[in-house]
Amino acid sequence: MQRGDGMDRAMDATTSGDERQLVVFQLGVELYGIDIAGVHEIIRLQAITRVPRAPAFVEGVINLRGKVIPVVDLRHRFGLASVEHTRASRIVVVEIGAQVVGLIVDAVSEVLRITGATVESPSPVVAGPESLYLHGIVKLPERLVMLLDLDHVLARDERRALDVAA
C-alpha cells in the first residue's frame, strides 16, 4: 500500500524534533489529534440543516456567523458505529484544502504539545478505514493518539461535493 506524502511527512516529523500542538479529540474510546494550525475553532453541537443528495458522511450544514459551513460526521466517515450525541459532542471547525468544514467528534479532550520524537509512522500492517487518514501515531507514556492528515480525510472530489452542499 502506497502512503504517499503522508508517510513522508510522518517520517520527517519523527526525525525533526520540532515541537507542535495538537487538538486531541475522541471518537469512541480512541484518541485522534489534528494540528492546531488547521483548527479555526471548536463549538458546541448545534442544529444542523440536512442537505438533500449530499454524500452520506455529510451530516448537513450550519450557519456559523453568517457563513454556511458543511459538517462531516467523522464516525460515519471512518466507518464507526453511530451513537447519540452527548453534551460533550463538539464540532471542530477546520480548514481542509481551501474548504472550511465542521467535524463532529464525541469530545475534545485537550491541546497537546508534542515533539517529532514522539511521532511514529503508521505501520503498513495497520488495518481499518481510518488508517488511510493517518499522518502518524503519537506515542505517549499511557496512551496513543492517532495523528490525522486532514488533507486525506476528504478526497479532492469529496471537497468539491462539500462546496455544492454549502
Short mmCIF file of N, CA and C in Angstrom, two decimals:
data_model
loop_
_atom_site.label_atom_id
_atom_site.label_comp_id
_atom_site.label_asym_id
_atom_site.label_seq_id
_atom_site.Cartn_x
_atom_site.Cartn_y
_atom_site.Cartn_z
N MET A 1 0.86 -1.18 0.00
CA MET A 1 0.00 0.00 0.00
C MET A 1 0.89 1.23 0.00
N GLN A 2 0.67 2.10 -0.92
CA GLN A 2 1.47 3.31 -1.02
C GLN A 2 0.81 4.40 -0.19
N ARG A 3 1.57 5.05 0.66
CA ARG A 3 1.03 6.07 1.55
C ARG A 3 1.29 7.47 1.03
N GLY A 4 2.20 7.64 0.10
CA GLY A 4 2.45 8.96 -0.47
C GLY A 4 3.08 9.92 0.51
N ASP A 5 2.77 11.21 0.35
CA ASP A 5 3.45 12.23 1.15
C ASP A 5 3.06 12.20 2.61
N GLY A 6 1.94 11.59 2.99
CA GLY A 6 1.57 11.48 4.40
C GLY A 6 2.62 10.72 5.18
N MET A 7 3.09 9.61 4.61
CA MET A 7 4.13 8.81 5.24
C MET A 7 5.42 9.62 5.31
N ASP A 8 5.75 10.31 4.23
CA ASP A 8 6.97 11.11 4.20
C ASP A 8 6.94 12.19 5.28
N ARG A 9 5.79 12.84 5.44
CA ARG A 9 5.68 13.89 6.47
C ARG A 9 5.81 13.30 7.85
N ALA A 10 5.22 12.11 8.07
CA ALA A 10 5.33 11.47 9.37
C ALA A 10 6.79 11.13 9.64
N MET A 11 7.50 10.66 8.63
CA MET A 11 8.92 10.35 8.79
C MET A 11 9.70 11.62 9.12
N ASP A 12 9.39 12.72 8.43
CA ASP A 12 10.06 13.98 8.70
C ASP A 12 9.81 14.42 10.13
N ALA A 13 8.55 14.29 10.59
CA ALA A 13 8.21 14.68 11.95
C ALA A 13 8.95 13.82 12.96
N THR A 14 9.15 12.54 12.63
CA THR A 14 9.83 11.63 13.54
C THR A 14 11.28 12.04 13.74
N THR A 15 11.90 12.52 12.70
CA THR A 15 13.33 12.83 12.79
C THR A 15 13.62 14.29 13.11
N SER A 16 12.64 15.16 12.96
CA SER A 16 12.93 16.59 13.08
C SER A 16 13.05 17.09 14.51
N GLY A 17 12.24 16.57 15.43
CA GLY A 17 12.28 17.06 16.80
C GLY A 17 11.54 18.36 17.00
N ASP A 18 10.88 18.89 15.98
CA ASP A 18 10.13 20.13 16.12
C ASP A 18 8.95 19.93 17.06
N GLU A 19 8.69 20.96 17.88
CA GLU A 19 7.53 20.90 18.76
C GLU A 19 6.32 21.47 18.02
N ARG A 20 5.17 20.85 18.23
CA ARG A 20 3.94 21.37 17.66
C ARG A 20 2.80 21.04 18.59
N GLN A 21 1.64 21.66 18.32
CA GLN A 21 0.48 21.47 19.16
C GLN A 21 -0.62 20.75 18.39
N LEU A 22 -1.30 19.86 19.10
CA LEU A 22 -2.41 19.12 18.52
C LEU A 22 -3.67 19.37 19.32
N VAL A 23 -4.79 19.42 18.63
CA VAL A 23 -6.08 19.36 19.30
C VAL A 23 -6.43 17.88 19.34
N VAL A 24 -6.66 17.36 20.54
CA VAL A 24 -6.94 15.93 20.73
C VAL A 24 -8.43 15.76 20.99
N PHE A 25 -9.04 14.82 20.25
CA PHE A 25 -10.47 14.55 20.44
C PHE A 25 -10.72 13.05 20.42
N GLN A 26 -11.92 12.69 20.86
CA GLN A 26 -12.30 11.29 20.96
C GLN A 26 -13.35 10.93 19.93
N LEU A 27 -13.21 9.73 19.41
CA LEU A 27 -14.26 9.05 18.67
C LEU A 27 -14.33 7.68 19.33
N GLY A 28 -15.37 7.44 20.11
CA GLY A 28 -15.42 6.22 20.90
C GLY A 28 -14.35 6.28 21.96
N VAL A 29 -13.57 5.21 22.08
CA VAL A 29 -12.50 5.17 23.07
C VAL A 29 -11.16 5.59 22.50
N GLU A 30 -11.11 5.81 21.19
CA GLU A 30 -9.85 6.17 20.54
C GLU A 30 -9.62 7.67 20.57
N LEU A 31 -8.34 8.04 20.65
CA LEU A 31 -7.94 9.44 20.63
C LEU A 31 -7.33 9.78 19.28
N TYR A 32 -7.71 10.92 18.76
CA TYR A 32 -7.19 11.42 17.49
C TYR A 32 -6.66 12.82 17.71
N GLY A 33 -5.67 13.20 16.93
CA GLY A 33 -5.13 14.54 17.03
C GLY A 33 -5.02 15.17 15.66
N ILE A 34 -5.24 16.48 15.63
CA ILE A 34 -5.03 17.25 14.41
C ILE A 34 -4.20 18.47 14.77
N ASP A 35 -3.38 18.89 13.83
CA ASP A 35 -2.52 20.04 14.06
C ASP A 35 -3.38 21.26 14.36
N ILE A 36 -3.05 21.96 15.41
CA ILE A 36 -3.84 23.10 15.84
C ILE A 36 -3.87 24.21 14.78
N ALA A 37 -2.86 24.26 13.92
CA ALA A 37 -2.82 25.28 12.89
C ALA A 37 -3.98 25.16 11.91
N GLY A 38 -4.54 23.96 11.75
CA GLY A 38 -5.65 23.76 10.84
C GLY A 38 -7.01 23.95 11.48
N VAL A 39 -7.04 24.23 12.80
CA VAL A 39 -8.30 24.36 13.54
C VAL A 39 -8.68 25.83 13.64
N HIS A 40 -9.88 26.16 13.14
CA HIS A 40 -10.37 27.53 13.27
C HIS A 40 -10.99 27.75 14.65
N GLU A 41 -11.82 26.79 15.06
CA GLU A 41 -12.46 26.90 16.38
C GLU A 41 -13.14 25.59 16.72
N ILE A 42 -13.56 25.50 17.98
CA ILE A 42 -14.30 24.34 18.47
C ILE A 42 -15.60 24.87 19.05
N ILE A 43 -16.73 24.34 18.56
CA ILE A 43 -18.02 24.85 19.01
C ILE A 43 -18.89 23.71 19.51
N ARG A 44 -19.88 24.07 20.32
CA ARG A 44 -20.85 23.08 20.77
C ARG A 44 -21.68 22.62 19.59
N LEU A 45 -22.17 21.40 19.71
CA LEU A 45 -23.05 20.88 18.67
C LEU A 45 -24.28 21.76 18.59
N GLN A 46 -24.73 22.07 17.40
CA GLN A 46 -25.91 22.90 17.19
C GLN A 46 -26.78 22.28 16.13
N ALA A 47 -27.91 22.92 15.87
CA ALA A 47 -28.83 22.40 14.86
C ALA A 47 -28.13 22.36 13.52
N ILE A 48 -28.24 21.22 12.85
CA ILE A 48 -27.62 21.01 11.55
C ILE A 48 -28.73 20.83 10.53
N THR A 49 -28.66 21.59 9.45
CA THR A 49 -29.65 21.50 8.38
C THR A 49 -29.20 20.44 7.38
N ARG A 50 -30.03 19.46 7.17
CA ARG A 50 -29.72 18.39 6.22
C ARG A 50 -29.75 18.94 4.79
N VAL A 51 -28.89 18.40 3.95
CA VAL A 51 -28.82 18.80 2.55
C VAL A 51 -29.18 17.59 1.70
N PRO A 52 -30.23 17.70 0.88
CA PRO A 52 -30.61 16.56 0.04
C PRO A 52 -29.48 16.16 -0.91
N ARG A 53 -29.31 14.87 -1.07
CA ARG A 53 -28.35 14.28 -2.01
C ARG A 53 -26.89 14.60 -1.69
N ALA A 54 -26.61 15.02 -0.47
CA ALA A 54 -25.22 15.23 -0.05
C ALA A 54 -24.59 13.85 0.17
N PRO A 55 -23.26 13.76 0.12
CA PRO A 55 -22.61 12.48 0.42
C PRO A 55 -23.07 11.96 1.80
N ALA A 56 -23.09 10.65 1.96
CA ALA A 56 -23.63 10.04 3.18
C ALA A 56 -22.93 10.50 4.46
N PHE A 57 -21.64 10.79 4.38
CA PHE A 57 -20.91 11.19 5.58
C PHE A 57 -21.13 12.66 5.94
N VAL A 58 -21.80 13.42 5.07
CA VAL A 58 -22.09 14.83 5.36
C VAL A 58 -23.38 14.90 6.15
N GLU A 59 -23.25 15.39 7.36
CA GLU A 59 -24.41 15.50 8.25
C GLU A 59 -25.35 16.61 7.78
N GLY A 60 -24.78 17.66 7.19
CA GLY A 60 -25.56 18.79 6.72
C GLY A 60 -24.72 20.05 6.76
N VAL A 61 -25.38 21.19 6.99
CA VAL A 61 -24.68 22.47 7.05
C VAL A 61 -25.13 23.24 8.29
N ILE A 62 -24.26 24.15 8.74
CA ILE A 62 -24.61 25.06 9.83
C ILE A 62 -24.32 26.48 9.37
N ASN A 63 -24.94 27.44 10.06
CA ASN A 63 -24.66 28.84 9.83
C ASN A 63 -23.74 29.29 10.96
N LEU A 64 -22.50 29.58 10.62
CA LEU A 64 -21.53 29.99 11.62
C LEU A 64 -21.17 31.45 11.36
N ARG A 65 -21.78 32.34 12.13
CA ARG A 65 -21.57 33.78 11.99
C ARG A 65 -21.74 34.25 10.55
N GLY A 66 -22.82 33.80 9.93
CA GLY A 66 -23.16 34.26 8.59
C GLY A 66 -22.54 33.46 7.46
N LYS A 67 -21.71 32.49 7.79
CA LYS A 67 -21.09 31.66 6.76
C LYS A 67 -21.64 30.23 6.86
N VAL A 68 -22.07 29.69 5.73
CA VAL A 68 -22.61 28.33 5.70
C VAL A 68 -21.44 27.35 5.62
N ILE A 69 -21.37 26.44 6.60
CA ILE A 69 -20.26 25.50 6.72
C ILE A 69 -20.81 24.07 6.63
N PRO A 70 -20.25 23.23 5.73
CA PRO A 70 -20.66 21.83 5.72
C PRO A 70 -20.12 21.11 6.96
N VAL A 71 -20.87 20.14 7.45
CA VAL A 71 -20.49 19.40 8.64
C VAL A 71 -20.39 17.91 8.30
N VAL A 72 -19.26 17.33 8.64
CA VAL A 72 -18.97 15.92 8.37
C VAL A 72 -19.00 15.15 9.68
N ASP A 73 -19.68 14.01 9.68
CA ASP A 73 -19.70 13.12 10.84
C ASP A 73 -18.49 12.20 10.71
N LEU A 74 -17.47 12.43 11.54
CA LEU A 74 -16.24 11.64 11.43
C LEU A 74 -16.48 10.17 11.75
N ARG A 75 -17.41 9.87 12.65
CA ARG A 75 -17.73 8.47 12.93
C ARG A 75 -18.17 7.78 11.64
N HIS A 76 -19.07 8.41 10.92
CA HIS A 76 -19.57 7.83 9.67
C HIS A 76 -18.44 7.77 8.64
N ARG A 77 -17.65 8.81 8.57
CA ARG A 77 -16.55 8.87 7.60
C ARG A 77 -15.57 7.73 7.81
N PHE A 78 -15.32 7.38 9.08
CA PHE A 78 -14.37 6.32 9.40
C PHE A 78 -15.02 4.94 9.48
N GLY A 79 -16.31 4.86 9.22
CA GLY A 79 -16.99 3.57 9.25
C GLY A 79 -17.24 3.06 10.66
N LEU A 80 -17.32 3.96 11.64
CA LEU A 80 -17.60 3.57 13.02
C LEU A 80 -19.10 3.58 13.27
N ALA A 81 -19.53 2.85 14.28
CA ALA A 81 -20.94 2.80 14.62
C ALA A 81 -21.43 4.18 15.05
N SER A 82 -22.66 4.50 14.67
CA SER A 82 -23.27 5.77 15.09
C SER A 82 -23.65 5.69 16.56
N VAL A 83 -23.57 6.82 17.22
CA VAL A 83 -24.01 6.92 18.61
C VAL A 83 -24.80 8.21 18.76
N GLU A 84 -25.58 8.30 19.81
CA GLU A 84 -26.29 9.54 20.11
C GLU A 84 -25.27 10.60 20.54
N HIS A 85 -25.49 11.81 20.09
CA HIS A 85 -24.62 12.90 20.52
C HIS A 85 -24.89 13.21 21.98
N THR A 86 -23.85 13.65 22.68
CA THR A 86 -23.97 13.97 24.09
C THR A 86 -23.62 15.44 24.32
N ARG A 87 -23.66 15.84 25.57
CA ARG A 87 -23.28 17.22 25.90
C ARG A 87 -21.80 17.47 25.61
N ALA A 88 -21.01 16.40 25.55
CA ALA A 88 -19.58 16.54 25.27
C ALA A 88 -19.29 16.62 23.77
N SER A 89 -20.26 16.25 22.93
CA SER A 89 -20.04 16.28 21.47
C SER A 89 -19.71 17.70 21.03
N ARG A 90 -18.81 17.79 20.06
CA ARG A 90 -18.38 19.10 19.57
C ARG A 90 -18.25 19.07 18.05
N ILE A 91 -18.25 20.26 17.48
CA ILE A 91 -17.92 20.45 16.08
C ILE A 91 -16.58 21.16 16.05
N VAL A 92 -15.59 20.51 15.47
CA VAL A 92 -14.27 21.10 15.31
C VAL A 92 -14.24 21.70 13.90
N VAL A 93 -14.14 23.01 13.83
CA VAL A 93 -14.15 23.71 12.55
C VAL A 93 -12.71 23.79 12.07
N VAL A 94 -12.46 23.15 10.91
CA VAL A 94 -11.10 23.04 10.38
C VAL A 94 -11.05 23.52 8.94
N GLU A 95 -9.84 23.72 8.47
CA GLU A 95 -9.63 24.04 7.07
C GLU A 95 -9.00 22.83 6.41
N ILE A 96 -9.69 22.30 5.38
CA ILE A 96 -9.18 21.17 4.62
C ILE A 96 -9.01 21.68 3.19
N GLY A 97 -7.77 21.81 2.77
CA GLY A 97 -7.51 22.47 1.49
C GLY A 97 -7.95 23.92 1.63
N ALA A 98 -8.79 24.38 0.73
CA ALA A 98 -9.33 25.75 0.80
C ALA A 98 -10.73 25.75 1.40
N GLN A 99 -11.21 24.60 1.86
CA GLN A 99 -12.58 24.44 2.35
C GLN A 99 -12.63 24.47 3.88
N VAL A 100 -13.52 25.26 4.45
CA VAL A 100 -13.76 25.25 5.89
C VAL A 100 -14.88 24.24 6.14
N VAL A 101 -14.61 23.28 7.04
CA VAL A 101 -15.52 22.17 7.29
C VAL A 101 -15.64 21.96 8.80
N GLY A 102 -16.83 21.58 9.25
CA GLY A 102 -17.04 21.19 10.63
C GLY A 102 -16.94 19.69 10.75
N LEU A 103 -16.23 19.21 11.75
CA LEU A 103 -16.10 17.78 12.00
C LEU A 103 -16.76 17.45 13.33
N ILE A 104 -17.77 16.57 13.30
CA ILE A 104 -18.43 16.18 14.55
C ILE A 104 -17.58 15.12 15.23
N VAL A 105 -17.23 15.38 16.50
CA VAL A 105 -16.46 14.44 17.30
C VAL A 105 -17.20 14.20 18.61
N ASP A 106 -16.87 13.09 19.27
CA ASP A 106 -17.55 12.74 20.52
C ASP A 106 -17.19 13.69 21.66
N ALA A 107 -15.95 14.13 21.70
CA ALA A 107 -15.49 15.06 22.73
C ALA A 107 -14.12 15.58 22.35
N VAL A 108 -13.82 16.80 22.77
CA VAL A 108 -12.47 17.35 22.62
C VAL A 108 -11.85 17.29 24.00
N SER A 109 -10.66 16.68 24.10
CA SER A 109 -10.10 16.46 25.42
C SER A 109 -9.01 17.45 25.82
N GLU A 110 -8.18 17.88 24.86
CA GLU A 110 -7.07 18.74 25.27
C GLU A 110 -6.33 19.30 24.06
N VAL A 111 -5.45 20.26 24.36
CA VAL A 111 -4.45 20.69 23.40
C VAL A 111 -3.14 20.13 23.92
N LEU A 112 -2.45 19.40 23.07
CA LEU A 112 -1.28 18.64 23.48
C LEU A 112 -0.05 19.13 22.73
N ARG A 113 1.05 19.36 23.45
CA ARG A 113 2.32 19.71 22.83
C ARG A 113 3.10 18.41 22.61
N ILE A 114 3.59 18.23 21.39
CA ILE A 114 4.39 17.04 21.09
C ILE A 114 5.66 17.44 20.38
N THR A 115 6.61 16.54 20.37
CA THR A 115 7.82 16.72 19.57
C THR A 115 7.83 15.64 18.50
N GLY A 116 8.62 15.85 17.49
CA GLY A 116 8.73 14.87 16.41
C GLY A 116 9.18 13.52 16.90
N ALA A 117 9.92 13.49 18.01
CA ALA A 117 10.42 12.22 18.54
C ALA A 117 9.29 11.33 19.04
N THR A 118 8.12 11.90 19.35
CA THR A 118 7.01 11.09 19.85
C THR A 118 6.11 10.57 18.74
N VAL A 119 6.38 10.99 17.49
CA VAL A 119 5.53 10.58 16.36
C VAL A 119 6.19 9.44 15.61
N GLU A 120 5.42 8.38 15.42
CA GLU A 120 5.91 7.24 14.66
C GLU A 120 5.04 7.06 13.42
N SER A 121 5.65 6.66 12.33
CA SER A 121 4.89 6.39 11.11
C SER A 121 3.97 5.21 11.35
N PRO A 122 2.75 5.26 10.77
CA PRO A 122 1.84 4.12 10.94
C PRO A 122 2.40 2.89 10.23
N SER A 123 2.23 1.76 10.84
CA SER A 123 2.69 0.51 10.26
C SER A 123 1.85 0.16 9.04
N PRO A 124 2.45 -0.37 7.99
CA PRO A 124 1.68 -0.78 6.82
C PRO A 124 0.71 -1.91 7.15
N VAL A 125 0.91 -2.56 8.29
CA VAL A 125 0.05 -3.66 8.70
C VAL A 125 -1.27 -3.15 9.29
N VAL A 126 -1.28 -1.87 9.71
CA VAL A 126 -2.47 -1.30 10.33
C VAL A 126 -3.65 -1.45 9.37
N ALA A 127 -4.73 -2.02 9.89
CA ALA A 127 -5.92 -2.21 9.06
C ALA A 127 -7.02 -1.29 9.56
N GLY A 128 -8.01 -1.09 8.75
CA GLY A 128 -9.16 -0.29 9.15
C GLY A 128 -9.26 0.94 8.29
N PRO A 129 -10.50 1.45 8.17
CA PRO A 129 -10.71 2.58 7.28
C PRO A 129 -9.96 3.84 7.68
N GLU A 130 -9.78 4.08 8.98
CA GLU A 130 -9.11 5.32 9.37
C GLU A 130 -7.61 5.29 9.09
N SER A 131 -7.03 4.11 8.80
CA SER A 131 -5.60 4.04 8.54
C SER A 131 -5.21 4.85 7.30
N LEU A 132 -6.15 5.04 6.37
CA LEU A 132 -5.87 5.83 5.19
C LEU A 132 -5.66 7.30 5.53
N TYR A 133 -6.18 7.72 6.65
CA TYR A 133 -6.14 9.13 7.02
C TYR A 133 -5.06 9.43 8.04
N LEU A 134 -4.27 8.43 8.42
CA LEU A 134 -3.27 8.63 9.45
C LEU A 134 -2.02 9.30 8.92
N HIS A 135 -1.58 10.27 9.68
CA HIS A 135 -0.36 11.02 9.39
C HIS A 135 0.77 10.40 10.21
N GLY A 136 0.41 9.81 11.33
CA GLY A 136 1.37 9.19 12.24
C GLY A 136 0.65 8.79 13.51
N ILE A 137 1.40 8.20 14.42
CA ILE A 137 0.85 7.82 15.73
C ILE A 137 1.74 8.45 16.79
N VAL A 138 1.11 9.20 17.69
CA VAL A 138 1.84 9.87 18.77
C VAL A 138 1.91 8.89 19.93
N LYS A 139 3.14 8.59 20.35
CA LYS A 139 3.36 7.66 21.46
C LYS A 139 3.56 8.47 22.74
N LEU A 140 2.63 8.30 23.66
CA LEU A 140 2.73 8.94 24.96
C LEU A 140 2.86 7.84 26.01
N PRO A 141 3.30 8.16 27.22
CA PRO A 141 3.54 7.11 28.21
C PRO A 141 2.34 6.17 28.45
N GLU A 142 1.13 6.71 28.50
CA GLU A 142 0.00 5.85 28.84
C GLU A 142 -1.07 5.77 27.76
N ARG A 143 -0.78 6.30 26.57
CA ARG A 143 -1.79 6.28 25.51
C ARG A 143 -1.16 6.55 24.16
N LEU A 144 -1.93 6.22 23.14
CA LEU A 144 -1.55 6.51 21.77
C LEU A 144 -2.58 7.47 21.20
N VAL A 145 -2.13 8.42 20.40
CA VAL A 145 -3.01 9.37 19.74
C VAL A 145 -2.77 9.24 18.24
N MET A 146 -3.83 8.95 17.50
CA MET A 146 -3.70 8.83 16.05
C MET A 146 -3.73 10.22 15.44
N LEU A 147 -2.67 10.56 14.75
CA LEU A 147 -2.50 11.88 14.15
C LEU A 147 -3.12 11.86 12.76
N LEU A 148 -4.20 12.64 12.58
CA LEU A 148 -4.92 12.65 11.31
C LEU A 148 -4.28 13.59 10.30
N ASP A 149 -4.33 13.17 9.07
CA ASP A 149 -3.91 14.00 7.94
C ASP A 149 -5.20 14.55 7.33
N LEU A 150 -5.55 15.79 7.66
CA LEU A 150 -6.82 16.36 7.22
C LEU A 150 -6.97 16.38 5.71
N ASP A 151 -5.87 16.56 4.99
CA ASP A 151 -5.96 16.59 3.53
C ASP A 151 -6.45 15.26 2.96
N HIS A 152 -6.27 14.17 3.71
CA HIS A 152 -6.71 12.86 3.23
C HIS A 152 -8.04 12.42 3.84
N VAL A 153 -8.53 13.15 4.84
CA VAL A 153 -9.83 12.80 5.43
C VAL A 153 -10.92 12.97 4.38
N LEU A 154 -10.80 14.01 3.57
CA LEU A 154 -11.73 14.21 2.45
C LEU A 154 -10.92 14.28 1.17
N ALA A 155 -11.23 13.41 0.24
CA ALA A 155 -10.55 13.43 -1.06
C ALA A 155 -10.96 14.69 -1.80
N ARG A 156 -10.18 15.07 -2.79
CA ARG A 156 -10.41 16.31 -3.54
C ARG A 156 -11.83 16.36 -4.12
N ASP A 157 -12.31 15.25 -4.70
CA ASP A 157 -13.66 15.26 -5.28
C ASP A 157 -14.73 15.37 -4.21
N GLU A 158 -14.47 14.86 -3.02
CA GLU A 158 -15.42 15.00 -1.92
C GLU A 158 -15.46 16.45 -1.43
N ARG A 159 -14.33 17.14 -1.45
CA ARG A 159 -14.32 18.55 -1.05
C ARG A 159 -15.16 19.37 -2.02
N ARG A 160 -15.11 19.02 -3.31
CA ARG A 160 -15.96 19.70 -4.29
C ARG A 160 -17.43 19.45 -3.98
N ALA A 161 -17.77 18.24 -3.56
CA ALA A 161 -19.16 17.92 -3.19
C ALA A 161 -19.59 18.77 -2.00
N LEU A 162 -18.67 19.05 -1.09
CA LEU A 162 -19.00 19.90 0.06
C LEU A 162 -19.25 21.33 -0.37
N ASP A 163 -18.54 21.80 -1.39
CA ASP A 163 -18.81 23.14 -1.92
C ASP A 163 -20.25 23.24 -2.39
N VAL A 164 -20.73 22.20 -3.05
CA VAL A 164 -22.11 22.18 -3.54
C VAL A 164 -23.08 22.14 -2.36
N ALA A 165 -22.74 21.35 -1.31
CA ALA A 165 -23.63 21.24 -0.14
C ALA A 165 -23.74 22.58 0.58
N ALA A 166 -22.65 23.33 0.62
CA ALA A 166 -22.67 24.62 1.32
C ALA A 166 -23.26 25.65 0.41
#
